[in-house]
PDB file of C-alpha atoms in Angstrom:
ATOM      1  CA  ALA Z 167      59.699-100.204-134.813  1.00  0.00           C
ATOM      2  CA  GLN Z 168      61.516 -99.802-131.648  1.00  0.00           C
ATOM      3  CA  THR Z 169      60.223-101.011-128.410  1.00  0.00           C
ATOM      4  CA  VAL Z 170      61.374-100.595-124.934  1.00  0.00           C
ATOM      5  CA  THR Z 171      60.522-103.000-121.999  1.00  0.00           C
ATOM      6  CA  GLN Z 172      60.795-102.601-118.369  1.00  0.00           C
ATOM      7  CA  SER Z 173      59.958-106.152-116.906  1.00  0.00           C
ATOM      8  CA  GLN Z 174      59.712-105.194-113.151  1.00  0.00           C
ATOM      9  CA  PRO Z 175      56.175-103.162-112.654  1.00  0.00           C
ATOM     10  CA  GLU Z 176      57.089-102.570-109.123  1.00  0.00           C
ATOM     11  CA  MET Z 177      60.371-102.796-107.102  1.00  0.00           C
ATOM     12  CA  SER Z 178      61.161-101.922-103.176  1.00  0.00           C
ATOM     13  CA  VAL Z 179      64.393-101.201-101.634  1.00  0.00           C
ATOM     14  CA  GLN Z 180      65.265-100.343 -98.237  1.00  0.00           C
ATOM     15  CA  GLU Z 181      66.742 -97.080 -97.512  1.00  0.00           C
ATOM     16  CA  ALA Z 182      70.394 -96.635 -97.861  1.00  0.00           C
ATOM     17  CA  GLU Z 183      70.522 -99.929-100.114  1.00  0.00           C
ATOM     18  CA  THR Z 184      71.075-100.408-103.452  1.00  0.00           C
ATOM     19  CA  VAL Z 185      68.447-101.302-106.312  1.00  0.00           C
ATOM     20  CA  THR Z 186      68.793-102.016-110.087  1.00  0.00           C
ATOM     21  CA  LEU Z 187      65.808-101.448-112.325  1.00  0.00           C
ATOM     22  CA  SER Z 188      66.120-103.518-115.628  1.00  0.00           C
ATOM     23  CA  CYS Z 189      65.272-101.995-119.216  1.00  0.00           C
ATOM     24  CA  THR Z 190      65.670-103.922-122.584  1.00  0.00           C
ATOM     25  CA  TYR Z 191      65.033-102.450-125.875  1.00  0.00           C
ATOM     26  CA  ASP Z 192      64.702-103.420-129.390  1.00  0.00           C
ATOM     27  CA  THR Z 193      66.290-101.615-132.419  1.00  0.00           C
ATOM     28  CA  SER Z 194      68.213-102.126-135.760  1.00  0.00           C
ATOM     29  CA  GLU Z 195      69.762 -98.884-135.379  1.00  0.00           C
ATOM     30  CA  SER Z 196      73.253 -98.587-134.587  1.00  0.00           C
ATOM     31  CA  ASP Z 197      73.328 -94.873-133.332  1.00  0.00           C
ATOM     32  CA  TYR Z 198      70.698 -93.638-130.593  1.00  0.00           C
ATOM     33  CA  TYR Z 199      70.435 -92.332-127.227  1.00  0.00           C
ATOM     34  CA  LEU Z 200      69.022 -93.932-123.992  1.00  0.00           C
ATOM     35  CA  PHE Z 201      67.563 -92.201-121.018  1.00  0.00           C
ATOM     36  CA  TRP Z 202      66.025 -92.951-117.446  1.00  0.00           C
ATOM     37  CA  TYR Z 203      63.483 -90.431-116.356  1.00  0.00           C
ATOM     38  CA  LYS Z 204      61.945 -90.152-112.935  1.00  0.00           C
ATOM     39  CA  GLN Z 205      58.406 -89.179-112.154  1.00  0.00           C
ATOM     40  CA  PRO Z 206      57.490 -88.624-108.527  1.00  0.00           C
ATOM     41  CA  PRO Z 207      53.778 -88.717-107.647  1.00  0.00           C
ATOM     42  CA  SER Z 208      52.273 -85.738-108.843  1.00  0.00           C
ATOM     43  CA  ARG Z 209      55.561 -84.006-109.695  1.00  0.00           C
ATOM     44  CA  GLN Z 210      57.075 -83.224-113.037  1.00  0.00           C
ATOM     45  CA  MET Z 211      59.206 -85.927-115.016  1.00  0.00           C
ATOM     46  CA  ILE Z 212      63.016 -85.253-114.718  1.00  0.00           C
ATOM     47  CA  LEU Z 213      65.807 -86.763-116.241  1.00  0.00           C
ATOM     48  CA  VAL Z 214      68.044 -89.082-114.162  1.00  0.00           C
ATOM     49  CA  ILE Z 215      70.752 -90.186-116.573  1.00  0.00           C
ATOM     50  CA  ARG Z 216      71.469 -90.605-120.044  1.00  0.00           C
ATOM     51  CA  GLN Z 217      73.841 -92.774-122.288  1.00  0.00           C
ATOM     52  CA  GLU Z 218      74.815 -92.265-125.839  1.00  0.00           C
ATOM     53  CA  ALA Z 219      75.016 -95.623-127.741  1.00  0.00           C
ATOM     54  CA  TYR Z 220      78.565 -94.970-129.338  1.00  0.00           C
ATOM     55  CA  LYS Z 221      80.038 -94.561-125.932  1.00  0.00           C
ATOM     56  CA  GLN Z 222      81.217 -97.686-124.429  1.00  0.00           C
ATOM     57  CA  GLN Z 223      81.640 -96.158-120.864  1.00  0.00           C
ATOM     58  CA  ASN Z 224      78.814 -96.546-118.711  1.00  0.00           C
ATOM     59  CA  ALA Z 225      77.216 -92.999-117.613  1.00  0.00           C
ATOM     60  CA  THR Z 226      77.405 -92.133-113.993  1.00  0.00           C
ATOM     61  CA  GLU Z 227      75.486 -89.256-112.158  1.00  0.00           C
ATOM     62  CA  ASN Z 228      76.172 -89.201-108.489  1.00  0.00           C
ATOM     63  CA  ARG Z 229      74.228 -92.180-107.091  1.00  0.00           C
ATOM     64  CA  PHE Z 230      72.739 -93.260-110.241  1.00  0.00           C
ATOM     65  CA  SER Z 231      74.813 -95.233-112.779  1.00  0.00           C
ATOM     66  CA  VAL Z 232      73.878 -97.542-115.777  1.00  0.00           C
ATOM     67  CA  ASN Z 233      75.009-100.895-117.037  1.00  0.00           C
ATOM     68  CA  PHE Z 234      74.642-100.638-120.942  1.00  0.00           C
ATOM     69  CA  GLN Z 235      75.234-103.503-122.620  1.00  0.00           C
ATOM     70  CA  LYS Z 236      74.910-102.811-126.392  1.00  0.00           C
ATOM     71  CA  ALA Z 237      74.893-106.273-127.702  1.00  0.00           C
ATOM     72  CA  ALA Z 238      72.220-107.457-125.350  1.00  0.00           C
ATOM     73  CA  LYS Z 239      70.331-104.486-125.756  1.00  0.00           C
ATOM     74  CA  SER Z 240      70.079-103.824-122.010  1.00  0.00           C
ATOM     75  CA  PHE Z 241      70.478-100.695-120.247  1.00  0.00           C
ATOM     76  CA  SER Z 242      69.636-101.110-116.417  1.00  0.00           C
ATOM     77  CA  LEU Z 243      69.788 -98.159-113.718  1.00  0.00           C
ATOM     78  CA  LYS Z 244      71.540 -98.867-110.380  1.00  0.00           C
ATOM     79  CA  ILE Z 245      70.499 -96.467-107.669  1.00  0.00           C
ATOM     80  CA  SER Z 246      73.039 -96.691-104.676  1.00  0.00           C
ATOM     81  CA  ASP Z 247      72.503 -95.343-101.244  1.00  0.00           C
ATOM     82  CA  SER Z 248      68.921 -95.210-101.956  1.00  0.00           C
ATOM     83  CA  GLN Z 249      67.045 -92.392-100.103  1.00  0.00           C
ATOM     84  CA  LEU Z 250      63.144 -91.647 -99.540  1.00  0.00           C
ATOM     85  CA  GLY Z 251      63.123 -89.149-102.188  1.00  0.00           C
ATOM     86  CA  ASP Z 252      64.017 -91.444-104.920  1.00  0.00           C
ATOM     87  CA  ALA Z 253      60.410 -93.179-104.642  1.00  0.00           C
ATOM     88  CA  ALA Z 254      58.992 -92.533-107.805  1.00  0.00           C
ATOM     89  CA  MET Z 255      58.013 -94.196-111.358  1.00  0.00           C
ATOM     90  CA  TYR Z 256      61.137 -94.563-113.501  1.00  0.00           C
ATOM     91  CA  PHE Z 257      60.978 -94.814-117.145  1.00  0.00           C
ATOM     92  CA  CYS Z 258      63.394 -95.908-119.436  1.00  0.00           C
ATOM     93  CA  ALA Z 259      63.412 -94.199-122.899  1.00  0.00           C
ATOM     94  CA  TYR Z 260      65.179 -94.585-126.257  1.00  0.00           C
ATOM     95  CA  ARG Z 261      65.591 -92.080-129.193  1.00  0.00           C
ATOM     96  CA  ARG Z 262      67.381 -92.840-132.289  1.00  0.00           C
ATOM     97  CA  SER Z 263      69.763 -90.331-133.402  1.00  0.00           C
ATOM     98  CA  TYR Z 264      68.148 -87.509-135.678  1.00  0.00           C
ATOM     99  CA  GLY Z 265      64.502 -89.082-134.460  1.00  0.00           C
ATOM    100  CA  GLN Z 266      62.286 -86.737-132.601  1.00  0.00           C
ATOM    101  CA  ASN Z 267      60.153 -89.469-130.849  1.00  0.00           C
ATOM    102  CA  PHE Z 268      61.002 -90.818-127.649  1.00  0.00           C
ATOM    103  CA  VAL Z 269      59.849 -94.313-127.049  1.00  0.00           C
ATOM    104  CA  PHE Z 270      59.103 -94.929-123.323  1.00  0.00           C
ATOM    105  CA  GLY Z 271      59.098 -98.369-121.569  1.00  0.00           C
ATOM    106  CA  PRO Z 272      55.989 -98.986-119.315  1.00  0.00           C
ATOM    107  CA  GLY Z 273      57.887 -97.912-116.246  1.00  0.00           C
ATOM    108  CA  THR Z 274      58.771 -99.343-112.868  1.00  0.00           C
ATOM    109  CA  ARG Z 275      57.402 -98.011-109.657  1.00  0.00           C
ATOM    110  CA  LEU Z 276      59.893 -97.874-107.008  1.00  0.00           C
ATOM    111  CA  SER Z 277      59.298 -97.682-103.243  1.00  0.00           C
ATOM    112  CA  VAL Z 278      61.790 -96.789-100.923  1.00  0.00           C
ATOM    113  CA  LEU Z 279      61.077 -98.346 -97.331  1.00  0.00           C
ATOM    114  CA  PRO Z 280      62.518 -96.470 -94.219  1.00  0.00           C
TER     115      PRO Z 280
ATOM    116  CA  ASP B 107      65.923 -70.922-115.974  1.00  0.00           C
ATOM    117  CA  THR B 108      65.013 -74.555-116.797  1.00  0.00           C
ATOM    118  CA  GLU B 109      61.549 -74.704-116.437  1.00  0.00           C
ATOM    119  CA  VAL B 110      58.598 -75.490-118.599  1.00  0.00           C
ATOM    120  CA  THR B 111      55.396 -73.916-117.516  1.00  0.00           C
ATOM    121  CA  GLN B 112      52.175 -75.376-118.098  1.00  0.00           C
ATOM    122  CA  THR B 113      48.820 -73.744-117.235  1.00  0.00           C
ATOM    123  CA  PRO B 114      46.177 -74.660-115.948  1.00  0.00           C
ATOM    124  CA  LYS B 115      47.210 -77.464-113.580  1.00  0.00           C
ATOM    125  CA  HIS B 116      43.752 -78.743-113.432  1.00  0.00           C
ATOM    126  CA  LEU B 117      41.010 -78.418-115.863  1.00  0.00           C
ATOM    127  CA  VAL B 118      37.475 -79.565-115.918  1.00  0.00           C
ATOM    128  CA  MET B 119      35.486 -79.616-119.124  1.00  0.00           C
ATOM    129  CA  GLY B 120      32.342 -80.744-120.375  1.00  0.00           C
ATOM    130  CA  MET B 121      32.160 -82.456-123.798  1.00  0.00           C
ATOM    131  CA  THR B 122      30.718 -79.350-125.680  1.00  0.00           C
ATOM    132  CA  ASN B 123      33.365 -76.870-124.215  1.00  0.00           C
ATOM    133  CA  LYS B 124      36.306 -75.033-125.728  1.00  0.00           C
ATOM    134  CA  LYS B 125      39.556 -74.757-123.711  1.00  0.00           C
ATOM    135  CA  SER B 126      43.070 -74.510-124.225  1.00  0.00           C
ATOM    136  CA  LEU B 127      46.195 -75.600-122.381  1.00  0.00           C
ATOM    137  CA  LYS B 128      48.976 -73.442-122.552  1.00  0.00           C
ATOM    138  CA  CYS B 129      53.104 -74.185-122.356  1.00  0.00           C
ATOM    139  CA  GLU B 130      55.730 -71.834-121.799  1.00  0.00           C
ATOM    140  CA  GLN B 131      59.530 -72.431-121.958  1.00  0.00           C
ATOM    141  CA  HIS B 132      62.250 -69.688-121.857  1.00  0.00           C
ATOM    142  CA  MET B 133      65.274 -72.114-122.226  1.00  0.00           C
ATOM    143  CA  GLY B 134      65.765 -71.086-125.838  1.00  0.00           C
ATOM    144  CA  HIS B 135      64.675 -74.473-127.083  1.00  0.00           C
ATOM    145  CA  ARG B 136      63.459 -74.869-130.552  1.00  0.00           C
ATOM    146  CA  ALA B 137      61.701 -78.166-130.318  1.00  0.00           C
ATOM    147  CA  MET B 138      58.253 -78.458-128.149  1.00  0.00           C
ATOM    148  CA  TYR B 139      56.104 -81.382-127.566  1.00  0.00           C
ATOM    149  CA  TRP B 140      52.779 -82.646-126.276  1.00  0.00           C
ATOM    150  CA  TYR B 141      52.377 -85.982-124.631  1.00  0.00           C
ATOM    151  CA  LYS B 142      49.375 -87.707-123.333  1.00  0.00           C
ATOM    152  CA  GLN B 143      49.710 -89.588-120.138  1.00  0.00           C
ATOM    153  CA  LYS B 144      47.117 -92.164-118.619  1.00  0.00           C
ATOM    154  CA  ALA B 145      47.543 -93.167-114.916  1.00  0.00           C
ATOM    155  CA  LYS B 146      50.263 -95.418-114.520  1.00  0.00           C
ATOM    156  CA  LYS B 147      51.320 -95.730-117.817  1.00  0.00           C
ATOM    157  CA  PRO B 148      54.201 -94.048-119.860  1.00  0.00           C
ATOM    158  CA  PRO B 149      53.707 -90.719-121.825  1.00  0.00           C
ATOM    159  CA  GLU B 150      52.597 -91.005-125.428  1.00  0.00           C
ATOM    160  CA  LEU B 151      53.598 -88.656-127.998  1.00  0.00           C
ATOM    161  CA  MET B 152      50.881 -86.382-129.741  1.00  0.00           C
ATOM    162  CA  PHE B 153      52.689 -83.646-131.493  1.00  0.00           C
ATOM    163  CA  VAL B 154      56.222 -82.244-132.169  1.00  0.00           C
ATOM    164  CA  TYR B 155      56.923 -78.776-133.376  1.00  0.00           C
ATOM    165  CA  SER B 156      60.361 -78.030-134.541  1.00  0.00           C
ATOM    166  CA  TYR B 157      61.305 -74.406-135.344  1.00  0.00           C
ATOM    167  CA  GLU B 158      57.669 -73.566-134.687  1.00  0.00           C
ATOM    168  CA  LYS B 159      56.452 -75.897-137.566  1.00  0.00           C
ATOM    169  CA  LEU B 160      54.492 -78.917-136.749  1.00  0.00           C
ATOM    170  CA  SER B 161      56.614 -81.904-137.511  1.00  0.00           C
ATOM    171  CA  ILE B 162      54.957 -84.955-136.228  1.00  0.00           C
ATOM    172  CA  ASN B 163      51.222 -85.672-135.767  1.00  0.00           C
ATOM    173  CA  GLU B 164      50.661 -89.064-134.147  1.00  0.00           C
ATOM    174  CA  SER B 165      47.368 -89.192-135.675  1.00  0.00           C
ATOM    175  CA  VAL B 166      45.666 -87.420-132.983  1.00  0.00           C
ATOM    176  CA  PRO B 167      42.007 -87.027-133.399  1.00  0.00           C
ATOM    177  CA  SER B 168      41.026 -83.398-134.630  1.00  0.00           C
ATOM    178  CA  ARG B 169      39.322 -82.594-131.482  1.00  0.00           C
ATOM    179  CA  PHE B 170      42.809 -82.015-130.344  1.00  0.00           C
ATOM    180  CA  SER B 171      44.528 -78.824-132.164  1.00  0.00           C
ATOM    181  CA  PRO B 172      48.064 -77.750-131.496  1.00  0.00           C
ATOM    182  CA  GLU B 173      49.423 -74.256-132.180  1.00  0.00           C
ATOM    183  CA  CYS B 174      52.815 -73.055-131.722  1.00  0.00           C
ATOM    184  CA  PRO B 175      52.390 -69.041-131.932  1.00  0.00           C
ATOM    185  CA  ASN B 176      56.326 -68.493-131.342  1.00  0.00           C
ATOM    186  CA  SER B 177      59.420 -70.617-130.194  1.00  0.00           C
ATOM    187  CA  SER B 178      58.616 -70.287-126.702  1.00  0.00           C
ATOM    188  CA  LEU B 179      54.892 -71.030-126.629  1.00  0.00           C
ATOM    189  CA  LEU B 180      52.950 -74.229-127.439  1.00  0.00           C
ATOM    190  CA  ASN B 181      48.997 -74.396-126.888  1.00  0.00           C
ATOM    191  CA  LEU B 182      46.861 -77.340-127.042  1.00  0.00           C
ATOM    192  CA  HIS B 183      43.432 -76.346-128.113  1.00  0.00           C
ATOM    193  CA  LEU B 184      40.701 -78.758-126.901  1.00  0.00           C
ATOM    194  CA  HIS B 185      37.146 -79.100-128.465  1.00  0.00           C
ATOM    195  CA  ALA B 186      34.403 -81.624-128.335  1.00  0.00           C
ATOM    196  CA  LEU B 187      36.602 -83.936-126.189  1.00  0.00           C
ATOM    197  CA  GLN B 188      35.375 -87.488-124.914  1.00  0.00           C
ATOM    198  CA  PRO B 189      35.640 -88.838-121.332  1.00  0.00           C
ATOM    199  CA  GLU B 190      38.286 -91.058-122.435  1.00  0.00           C
ATOM    200  CA  ASP B 191      40.441 -88.175-123.237  1.00  0.00           C
ATOM    201  CA  SER B 192      40.691 -87.376-119.502  1.00  0.00           C
ATOM    202  CA  ALA B 193      44.521 -87.717-118.730  1.00  0.00           C
ATOM    203  CA  LEU B 194      47.823 -85.808-117.608  1.00  0.00           C
ATOM    204  CA  TYR B 195      48.818 -83.578-120.788  1.00  0.00           C
ATOM    205  CA  LEU B 196      52.426 -83.094-120.517  1.00  0.00           C
ATOM    206  CA  CYS B 197      54.525 -80.273-122.490  1.00  0.00           C
ATOM    207  CA  ALA B 198      58.082 -80.723-123.119  1.00  0.00           C
ATOM    208  CA  SER B 199      60.911 -79.049-124.978  1.00  0.00           C
ATOM    209  CA  SER B 200      64.391 -80.016-126.057  1.00  0.00           C
ATOM    210  CA  HIS B 201      67.170 -77.911-127.502  1.00  0.00           C
ATOM    211  CA  GLU B 202      66.603 -79.061-130.890  1.00  0.00           C
ATOM    212  CA  ALA B 203      64.420 -81.956-132.035  1.00  0.00           C
ATOM    213  CA  GLY B 204      66.252 -84.776-133.310  1.00  0.00           C
ATOM    214  CA  LEU B 205      69.856 -83.397-132.619  1.00  0.00           C
ATOM    215  CA  GLY B 206      72.507 -84.362-129.961  1.00  0.00           C
ATOM    216  CA  SER B 207      71.039 -86.246-126.868  1.00  0.00           C
ATOM    217  CA  GLY B 208      68.000 -84.002-127.339  1.00  0.00           C
ATOM    218  CA  GLU B 209      66.924 -84.631-123.767  1.00  0.00           C
ATOM    219  CA  LEU B 210      63.374 -83.606-122.883  1.00  0.00           C
ATOM    220  CA  PHE B 211      62.518 -81.160-120.191  1.00  0.00           C
ATOM    221  CA  PHE B 212      58.958 -81.654-118.907  1.00  0.00           C
ATOM    222  CA  GLY B 213      56.609 -79.522-117.373  1.00  0.00           C
ATOM    223  CA  GLU B 214      54.285 -80.539-114.420  1.00  0.00           C
ATOM    224  CA  GLY B 215      51.545 -81.333-116.660  1.00  0.00           C
ATOM    225  CA  SER B 216      47.961 -80.240-116.822  1.00  0.00           C
ATOM    226  CA  ARG B 217      45.398 -82.631-115.721  1.00  0.00           C
ATOM    227  CA  LEU B 218      42.216 -82.728-117.652  1.00  0.00           C
ATOM    228  CA  THR B 219      39.034 -84.408-116.768  1.00  0.00           C
ATOM    229  CA  VAL B 220      36.352 -84.559-119.441  1.00  0.00           C
ATOM    230  CA  LEU B 221      32.648 -84.958-117.874  1.00  0.00           C
TER     231      LEU B 221
END
């Protein structure tokens, strides 16, 4: 079975600084998708960024980028120029190709300090 | 329109009550999901509907009964719940279950309290 691990239950970052959230996963599949989801307090969960395993190039979305290391099964999220609105719980998630189930990591709570 | 709408936002019910949670999306998605989320925990999959047919039931107790009347609507019928069923219930949809990147679009959730 696939598992997703986020080793940092809580992180904090100063406003305008950069922070990296870690995620590792375990799978025997070669084709899959990885996601970072953000869940602000009492607000809906939204997709931050996704990565297709067959793509070597790391995904980037504005201030958010990932470091995808397929061999190491690592998928970290870098947030640049952190803003107060980035404060949230961040979940790393995995889905194998043609799979219907998303496997979520335990989450990392990010605080942004003014 | 990229919204998944869930009602009610909050629900308090007794263990003998019957209630329903509703979810609606108008993005033309053909897969819809129910997740249960406890505080400070990740979402746990309960059910997946693909093309209005139940495709995954994660061994959920029968006191939770899902229904997909059409491709835009998803209900979760609740009956004889236990206090430990108190949680945030999230509805999500995706373009097609298991195809493409298949990212999930979530609703804001229905916070359920069972007394």
